[in-house]
Coordinates of C-alpha atoms and ligand atoms in Angstrom, one line a residue:
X63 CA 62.0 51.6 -7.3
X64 CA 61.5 55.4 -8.1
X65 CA 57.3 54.9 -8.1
X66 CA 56.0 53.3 -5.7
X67 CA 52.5 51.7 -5.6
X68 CA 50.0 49.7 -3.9
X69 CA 49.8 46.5 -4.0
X70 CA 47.1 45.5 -6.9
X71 CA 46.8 41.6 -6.9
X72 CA 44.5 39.7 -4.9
X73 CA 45.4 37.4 -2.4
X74 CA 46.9 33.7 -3.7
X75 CA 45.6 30.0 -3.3
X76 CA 48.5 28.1 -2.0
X77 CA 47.3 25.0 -3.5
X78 CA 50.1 24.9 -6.5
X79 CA 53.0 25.7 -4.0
X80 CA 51.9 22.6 -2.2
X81 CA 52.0 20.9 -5.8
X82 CA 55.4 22.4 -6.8
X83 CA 57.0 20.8 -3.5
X84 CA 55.4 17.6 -3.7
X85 CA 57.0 18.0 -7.2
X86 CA 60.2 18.6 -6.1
X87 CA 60.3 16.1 -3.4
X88 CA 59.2 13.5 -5.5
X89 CA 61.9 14.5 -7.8
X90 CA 64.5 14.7 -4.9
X91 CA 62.6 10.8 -4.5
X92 CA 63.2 9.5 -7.8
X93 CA 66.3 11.4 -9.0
X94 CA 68.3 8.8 -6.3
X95 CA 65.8 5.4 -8.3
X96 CA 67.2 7.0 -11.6
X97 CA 63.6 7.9 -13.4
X98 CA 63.9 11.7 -12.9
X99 CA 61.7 12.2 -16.2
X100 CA 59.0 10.0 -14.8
X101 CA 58.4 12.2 -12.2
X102 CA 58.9 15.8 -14.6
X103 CA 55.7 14.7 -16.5
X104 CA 53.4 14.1 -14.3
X105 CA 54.2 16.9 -12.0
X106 CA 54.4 19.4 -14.5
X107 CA 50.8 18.2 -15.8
X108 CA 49.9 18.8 -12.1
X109 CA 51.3 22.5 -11.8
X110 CA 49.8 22.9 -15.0
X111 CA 46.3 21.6 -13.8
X112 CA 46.6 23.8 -10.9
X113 CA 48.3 27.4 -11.9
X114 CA 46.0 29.9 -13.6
X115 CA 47.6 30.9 -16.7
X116 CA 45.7 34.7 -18.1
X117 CA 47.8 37.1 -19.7
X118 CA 51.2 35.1 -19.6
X119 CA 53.1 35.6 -22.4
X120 CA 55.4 32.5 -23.3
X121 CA 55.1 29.2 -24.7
X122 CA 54.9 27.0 -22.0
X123 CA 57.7 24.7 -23.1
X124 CA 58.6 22.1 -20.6
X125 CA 61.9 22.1 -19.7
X126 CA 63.6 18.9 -18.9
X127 CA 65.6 19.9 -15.1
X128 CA 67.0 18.3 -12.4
X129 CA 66.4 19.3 -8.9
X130 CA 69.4 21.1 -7.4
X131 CA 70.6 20.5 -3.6
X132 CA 72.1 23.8 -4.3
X133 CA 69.2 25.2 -2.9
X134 CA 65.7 25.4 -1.2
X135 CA 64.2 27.9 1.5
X136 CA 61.6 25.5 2.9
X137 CA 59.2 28.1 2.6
X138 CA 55.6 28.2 1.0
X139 CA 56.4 29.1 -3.0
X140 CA 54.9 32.4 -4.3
X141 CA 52.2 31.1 -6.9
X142 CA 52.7 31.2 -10.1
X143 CA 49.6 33.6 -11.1
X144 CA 51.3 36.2 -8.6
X145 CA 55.1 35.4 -9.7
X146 CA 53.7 36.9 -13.4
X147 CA 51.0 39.0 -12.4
X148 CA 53.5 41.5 -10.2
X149 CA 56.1 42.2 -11.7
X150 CA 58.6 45.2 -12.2
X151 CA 60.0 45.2 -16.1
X152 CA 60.1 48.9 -17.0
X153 CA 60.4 48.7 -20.4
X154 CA 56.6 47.4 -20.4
X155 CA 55.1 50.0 -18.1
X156 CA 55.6 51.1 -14.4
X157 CA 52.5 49.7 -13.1
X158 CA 53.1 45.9 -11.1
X159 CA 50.1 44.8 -13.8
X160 CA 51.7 46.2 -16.9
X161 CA 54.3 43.8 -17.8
X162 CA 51.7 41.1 -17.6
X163 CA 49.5 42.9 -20.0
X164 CA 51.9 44.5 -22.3
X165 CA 54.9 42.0 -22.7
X166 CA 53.5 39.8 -25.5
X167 CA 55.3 41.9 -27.8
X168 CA 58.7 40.5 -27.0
X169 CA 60.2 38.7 -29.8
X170 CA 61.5 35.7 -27.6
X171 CA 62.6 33.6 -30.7
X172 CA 65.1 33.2 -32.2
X173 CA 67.3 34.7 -29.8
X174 CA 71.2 35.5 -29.5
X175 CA 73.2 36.5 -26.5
X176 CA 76.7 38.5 -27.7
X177 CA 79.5 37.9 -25.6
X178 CA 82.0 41.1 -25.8
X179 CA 85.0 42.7 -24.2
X180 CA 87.5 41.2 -22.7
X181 CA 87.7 37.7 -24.0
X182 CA 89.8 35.7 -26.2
X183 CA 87.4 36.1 -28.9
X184 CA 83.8 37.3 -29.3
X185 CA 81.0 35.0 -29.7
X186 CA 77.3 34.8 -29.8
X187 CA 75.0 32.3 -28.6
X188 CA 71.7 31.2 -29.3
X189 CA 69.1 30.7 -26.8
X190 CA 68.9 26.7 -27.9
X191 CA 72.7 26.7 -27.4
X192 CA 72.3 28.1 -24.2
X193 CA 69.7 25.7 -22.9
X194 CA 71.9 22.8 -24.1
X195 CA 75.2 23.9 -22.6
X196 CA 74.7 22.1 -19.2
X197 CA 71.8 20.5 -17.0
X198 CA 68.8 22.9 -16.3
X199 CA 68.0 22.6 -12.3
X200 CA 65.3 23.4 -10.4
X201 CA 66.0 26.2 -7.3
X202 CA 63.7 27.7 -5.3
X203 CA 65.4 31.2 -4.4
X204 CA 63.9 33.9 -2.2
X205 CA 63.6 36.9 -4.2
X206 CA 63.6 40.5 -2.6
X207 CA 62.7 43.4 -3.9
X208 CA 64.2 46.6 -3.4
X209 CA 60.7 47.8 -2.7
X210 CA 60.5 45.7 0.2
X211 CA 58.8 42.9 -1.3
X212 CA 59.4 39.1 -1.4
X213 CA 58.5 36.1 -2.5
X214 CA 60.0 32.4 -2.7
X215 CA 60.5 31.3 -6.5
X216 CA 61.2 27.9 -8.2
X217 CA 63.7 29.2 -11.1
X218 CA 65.3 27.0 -13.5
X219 CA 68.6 27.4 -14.8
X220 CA 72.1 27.0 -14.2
X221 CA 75.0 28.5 -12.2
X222 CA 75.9 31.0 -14.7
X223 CA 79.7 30.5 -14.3
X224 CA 78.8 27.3 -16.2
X225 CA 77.9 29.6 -19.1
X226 CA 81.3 32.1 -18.0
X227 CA 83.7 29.2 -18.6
X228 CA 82.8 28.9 -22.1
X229 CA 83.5 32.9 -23.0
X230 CA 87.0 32.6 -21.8
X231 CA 87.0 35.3 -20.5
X232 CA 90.7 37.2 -19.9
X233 CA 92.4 37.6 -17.1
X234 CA 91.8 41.7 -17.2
X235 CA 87.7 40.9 -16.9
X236 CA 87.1 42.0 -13.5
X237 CA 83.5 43.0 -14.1
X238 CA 80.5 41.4 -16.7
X239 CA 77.4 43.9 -17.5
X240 CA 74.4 42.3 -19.0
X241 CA 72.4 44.8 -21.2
X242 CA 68.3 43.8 -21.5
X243 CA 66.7 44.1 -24.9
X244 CA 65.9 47.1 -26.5
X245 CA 64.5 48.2 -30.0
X246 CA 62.4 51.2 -31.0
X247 CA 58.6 49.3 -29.5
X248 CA 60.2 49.6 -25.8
X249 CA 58.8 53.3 -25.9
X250 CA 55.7 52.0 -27.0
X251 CA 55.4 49.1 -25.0
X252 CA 55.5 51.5 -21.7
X253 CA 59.5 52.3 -21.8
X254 CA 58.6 55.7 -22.6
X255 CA 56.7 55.9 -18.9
X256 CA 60.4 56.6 -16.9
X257 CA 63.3 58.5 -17.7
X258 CA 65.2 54.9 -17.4
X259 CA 67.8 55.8 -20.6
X260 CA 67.4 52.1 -22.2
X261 CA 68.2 49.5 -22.6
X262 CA 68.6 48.2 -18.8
X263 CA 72.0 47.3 -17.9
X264 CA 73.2 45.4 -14.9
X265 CA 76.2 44.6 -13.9
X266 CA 78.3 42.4 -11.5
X267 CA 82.1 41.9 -9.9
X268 CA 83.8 39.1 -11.2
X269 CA 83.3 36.8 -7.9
X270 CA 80.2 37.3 -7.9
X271 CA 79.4 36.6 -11.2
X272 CA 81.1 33.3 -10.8
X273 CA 79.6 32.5 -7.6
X274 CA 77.6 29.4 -7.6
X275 CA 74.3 30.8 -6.6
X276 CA 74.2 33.0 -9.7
X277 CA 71.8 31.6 -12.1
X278 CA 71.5 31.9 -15.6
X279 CA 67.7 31.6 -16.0
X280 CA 65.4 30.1 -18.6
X281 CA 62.1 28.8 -16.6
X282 CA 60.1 28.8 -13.3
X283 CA 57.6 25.8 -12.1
X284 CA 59.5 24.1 -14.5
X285 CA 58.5 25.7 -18.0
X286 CA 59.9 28.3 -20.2
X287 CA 60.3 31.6 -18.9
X288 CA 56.8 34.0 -19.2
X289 CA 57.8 37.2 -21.1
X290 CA 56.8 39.6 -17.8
X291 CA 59.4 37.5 -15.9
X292 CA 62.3 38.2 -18.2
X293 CA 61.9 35.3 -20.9
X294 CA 63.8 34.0 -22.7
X295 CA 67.2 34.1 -20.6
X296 CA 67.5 36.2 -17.1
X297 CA 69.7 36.2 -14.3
X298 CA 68.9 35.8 -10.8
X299 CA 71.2 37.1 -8.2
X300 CA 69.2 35.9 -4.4
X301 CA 71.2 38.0 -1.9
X302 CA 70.8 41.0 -3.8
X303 CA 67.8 43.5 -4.5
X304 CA 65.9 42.3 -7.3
X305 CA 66.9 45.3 -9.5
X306 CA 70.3 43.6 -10.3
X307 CA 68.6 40.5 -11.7
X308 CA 68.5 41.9 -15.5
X309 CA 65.6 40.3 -17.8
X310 CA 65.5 39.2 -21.6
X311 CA 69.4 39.7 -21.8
X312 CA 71.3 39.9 -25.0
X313 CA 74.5 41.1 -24.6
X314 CA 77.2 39.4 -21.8
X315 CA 80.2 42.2 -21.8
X316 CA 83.4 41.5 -19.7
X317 CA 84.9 44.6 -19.0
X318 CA 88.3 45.7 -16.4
X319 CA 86.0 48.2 -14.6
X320 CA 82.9 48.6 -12.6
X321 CA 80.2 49.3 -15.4
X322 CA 77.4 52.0 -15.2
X323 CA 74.1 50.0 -14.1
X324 CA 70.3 51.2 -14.7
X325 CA 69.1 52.0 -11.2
X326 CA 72.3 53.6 -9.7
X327 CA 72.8 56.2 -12.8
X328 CA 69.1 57.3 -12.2
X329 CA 69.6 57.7 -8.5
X330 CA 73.3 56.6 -7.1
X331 CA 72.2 57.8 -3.3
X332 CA 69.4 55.2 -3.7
X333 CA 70.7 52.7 -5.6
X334 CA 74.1 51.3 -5.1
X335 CA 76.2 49.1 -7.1
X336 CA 76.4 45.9 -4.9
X337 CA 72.8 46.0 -3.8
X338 CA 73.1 43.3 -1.4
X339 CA 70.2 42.6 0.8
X340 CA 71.0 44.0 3.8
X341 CA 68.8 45.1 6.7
X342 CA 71.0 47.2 8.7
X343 CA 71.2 50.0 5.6
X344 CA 68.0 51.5 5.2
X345 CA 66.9 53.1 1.6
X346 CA 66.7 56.7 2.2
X347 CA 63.3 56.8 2.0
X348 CA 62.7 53.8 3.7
X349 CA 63.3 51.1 6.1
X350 CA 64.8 47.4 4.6
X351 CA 64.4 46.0 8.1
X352 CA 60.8 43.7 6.9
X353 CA 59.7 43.2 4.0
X354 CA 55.9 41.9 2.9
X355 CA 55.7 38.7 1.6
X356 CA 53.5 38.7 -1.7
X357 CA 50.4 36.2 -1.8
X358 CA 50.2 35.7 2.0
X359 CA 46.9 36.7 4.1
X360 CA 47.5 40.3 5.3
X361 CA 48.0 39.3 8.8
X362 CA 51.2 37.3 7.5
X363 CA 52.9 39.2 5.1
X364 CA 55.3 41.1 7.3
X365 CA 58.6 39.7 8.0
X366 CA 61.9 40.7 9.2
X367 CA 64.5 40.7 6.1
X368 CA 67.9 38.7 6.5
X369 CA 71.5 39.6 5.7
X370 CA 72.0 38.9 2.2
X371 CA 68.8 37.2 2.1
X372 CA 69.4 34.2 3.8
X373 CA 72.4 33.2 1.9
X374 CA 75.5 34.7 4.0
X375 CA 77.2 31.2 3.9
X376 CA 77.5 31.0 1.0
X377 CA 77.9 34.7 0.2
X378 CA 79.3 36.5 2.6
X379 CA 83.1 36.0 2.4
X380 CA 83.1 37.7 -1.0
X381 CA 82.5 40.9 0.8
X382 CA 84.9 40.3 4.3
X383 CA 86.7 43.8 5.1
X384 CA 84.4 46.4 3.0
X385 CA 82.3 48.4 4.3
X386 CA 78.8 47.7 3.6
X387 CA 77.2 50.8 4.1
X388 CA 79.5 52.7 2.4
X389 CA 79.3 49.9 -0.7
X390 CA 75.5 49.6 -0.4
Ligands
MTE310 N1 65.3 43.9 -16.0 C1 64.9 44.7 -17.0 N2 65.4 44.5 -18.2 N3 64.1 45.7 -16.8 C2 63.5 46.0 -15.5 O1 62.8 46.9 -15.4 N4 63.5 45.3 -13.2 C3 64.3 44.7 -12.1 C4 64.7 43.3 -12.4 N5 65.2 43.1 -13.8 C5 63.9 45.1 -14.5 C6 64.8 44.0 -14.8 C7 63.6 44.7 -10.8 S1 63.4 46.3 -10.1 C8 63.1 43.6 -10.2 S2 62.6 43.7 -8.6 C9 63.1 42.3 -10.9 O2 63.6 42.4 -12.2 C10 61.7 41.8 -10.9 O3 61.7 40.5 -11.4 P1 60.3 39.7 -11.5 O4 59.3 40.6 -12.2 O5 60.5 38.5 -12.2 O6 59.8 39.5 -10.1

């Protein structure tokens, strides 16, 4: 984003990505011999055995998931050790290490999401409600940072228009905003570091927010969230710049118009609304053509970035006619 740094982790062990797929596959294996939670236990004690686990902040709950043919890239998984040891989450510090060191202080439990605006009536959620309103699946996304920055993640969630349906929302809600937690620690904590005005909001056209790749988020490699990553309930948007993925959320507001968002109030020539991945609009100060893959040797980080992200089936026709560099 607005500061950028070096890269400060060392280079990864592949050895639990190999796990993770053999997990999935297996999963993909048994899910069609019905004994899907066969497989979860002794694959999660494998990723477990396998994935160095210093400074994350959570309590590695299993979840119980199913494997989604939604989605998979085919590509080597980012470890886990990197996927929570490099991570942006301002309110905890600008550094790529700070999160990891600084967001144990996130009271993940309990937990309540407030659904506002423009819907029949108001209502508020708590996280076990959320993790019980519909199957958790496992989907390995890529994940692109504005920063030119990737790696290949195995979320768990669901689509979030599963959760959308239940808010009823009306038919004037052309637009949901998701605000991040905030109390007085954020300052403490390493909030104080930017001149981010808190807390974090995010926000999304209705479409888009409906669209089936758009997932509600309560795990990776199968357990409950780490804090750094956004615990306990995050979305992930893949065709877009990381930025619009919003962590720890507790407010879902439907609203008729395009809501102010974090990154585009502190610089709207750098950050635009849609923030779609998109290799042909460079970031004024620089280029979104490659991007460096996190946890590779050196020699194979680079690669070139893809429209949307690799997703332009399934994404693309929400955006036929406008102009993309103009709505960047
Ligand atoms: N959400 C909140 N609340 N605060 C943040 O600073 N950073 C965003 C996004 N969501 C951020 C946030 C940015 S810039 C990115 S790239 C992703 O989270 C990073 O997610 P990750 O740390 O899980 O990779």
């Amino acid at each position: 984003m607005l500061i950028a740094k070096p890269p400060d982790i060392p280079s990864s062990e592949i050895t639990s990505r190999d796990a993770y797929f053999r997990y999935l596959n297996r999963r993909r294996f048994l899910k069609g011999a019905a004994a899907v939670g066969a497989a979860a236990m002794g694959a999660d004690r494998l990723a477990r055995l396998v994935s160095p686990r210093t400074t994350v902040h959570a309590d590695p709950t299993k979840l119980q998931t199913v494997y989604s043919p939604l989605t998979t890239t085919g590509e080597q998984l980012t470890t886990f050790d990197d996927i929570t040891h490099y991570n942006n989450f301002y309110e905890f510090g600008v550094d790529k290490s700070d999160p990891a060191k600084n967001a144990g202080g996130l009271p993940t439990r309990p937990w309540t999401v407030k659904v506002e605006g423009k819907v029949a009536k108001p209502l508020t959620f708590s996280i076990d409600d959320l993790l019980k309103l519909h199957p958790l699946e496992d989907r390995v996304y890529r994940h692109r940072c504005v920063e030119a920055w990737s790696m290949v993640i195995p979320w768990v969630g669901y689509s979030l228009s599963e959760f959308i349906k239940q808010c009823n929302p009306l038919p004037s809600a052309n637009y949901v905003q998701f605000l991040s937690y905030y109390d007085r620690h954020v300052e403490k904590w390493g909030g104080a570091e930017t001149s981010i005005v808190w807390p974090y909001s995010e926000g999304l056209r209705m479409d888009e927010a409906m669209n089936p790749l758009t997932l509600l988020t309560f795990g990776l490699y199968g357990e409950t969230l780490p804090n750094q990553d956004g615990a306990p309930v995050r979305i992930v948007l893949p065709w877009k710049y990381g930025f619009k993925s919003a962590k720890s959320i507790v407010t879902v507001r439907f609203i008729d118009k395009q809501p102010p968002t974090t990154w585009n109030e502190q610089a709207p020539n750098e950050y635009g609304f849609y923030s779609n991945v998109n290799p042909d609009v460079d970031h004024p100060r620089w280029s979104q053509k490659t991007e460096r893959r996190i946890g590779l040797p050196f020699y194979a980080q680079r690669r070139t970035t893809l429209m949307f992200n690799g997703y332009t089936d399934q994404v693309a026709s929400m955006y036929t006619g406008m102009n993309l560099r103009k709505y960047f």
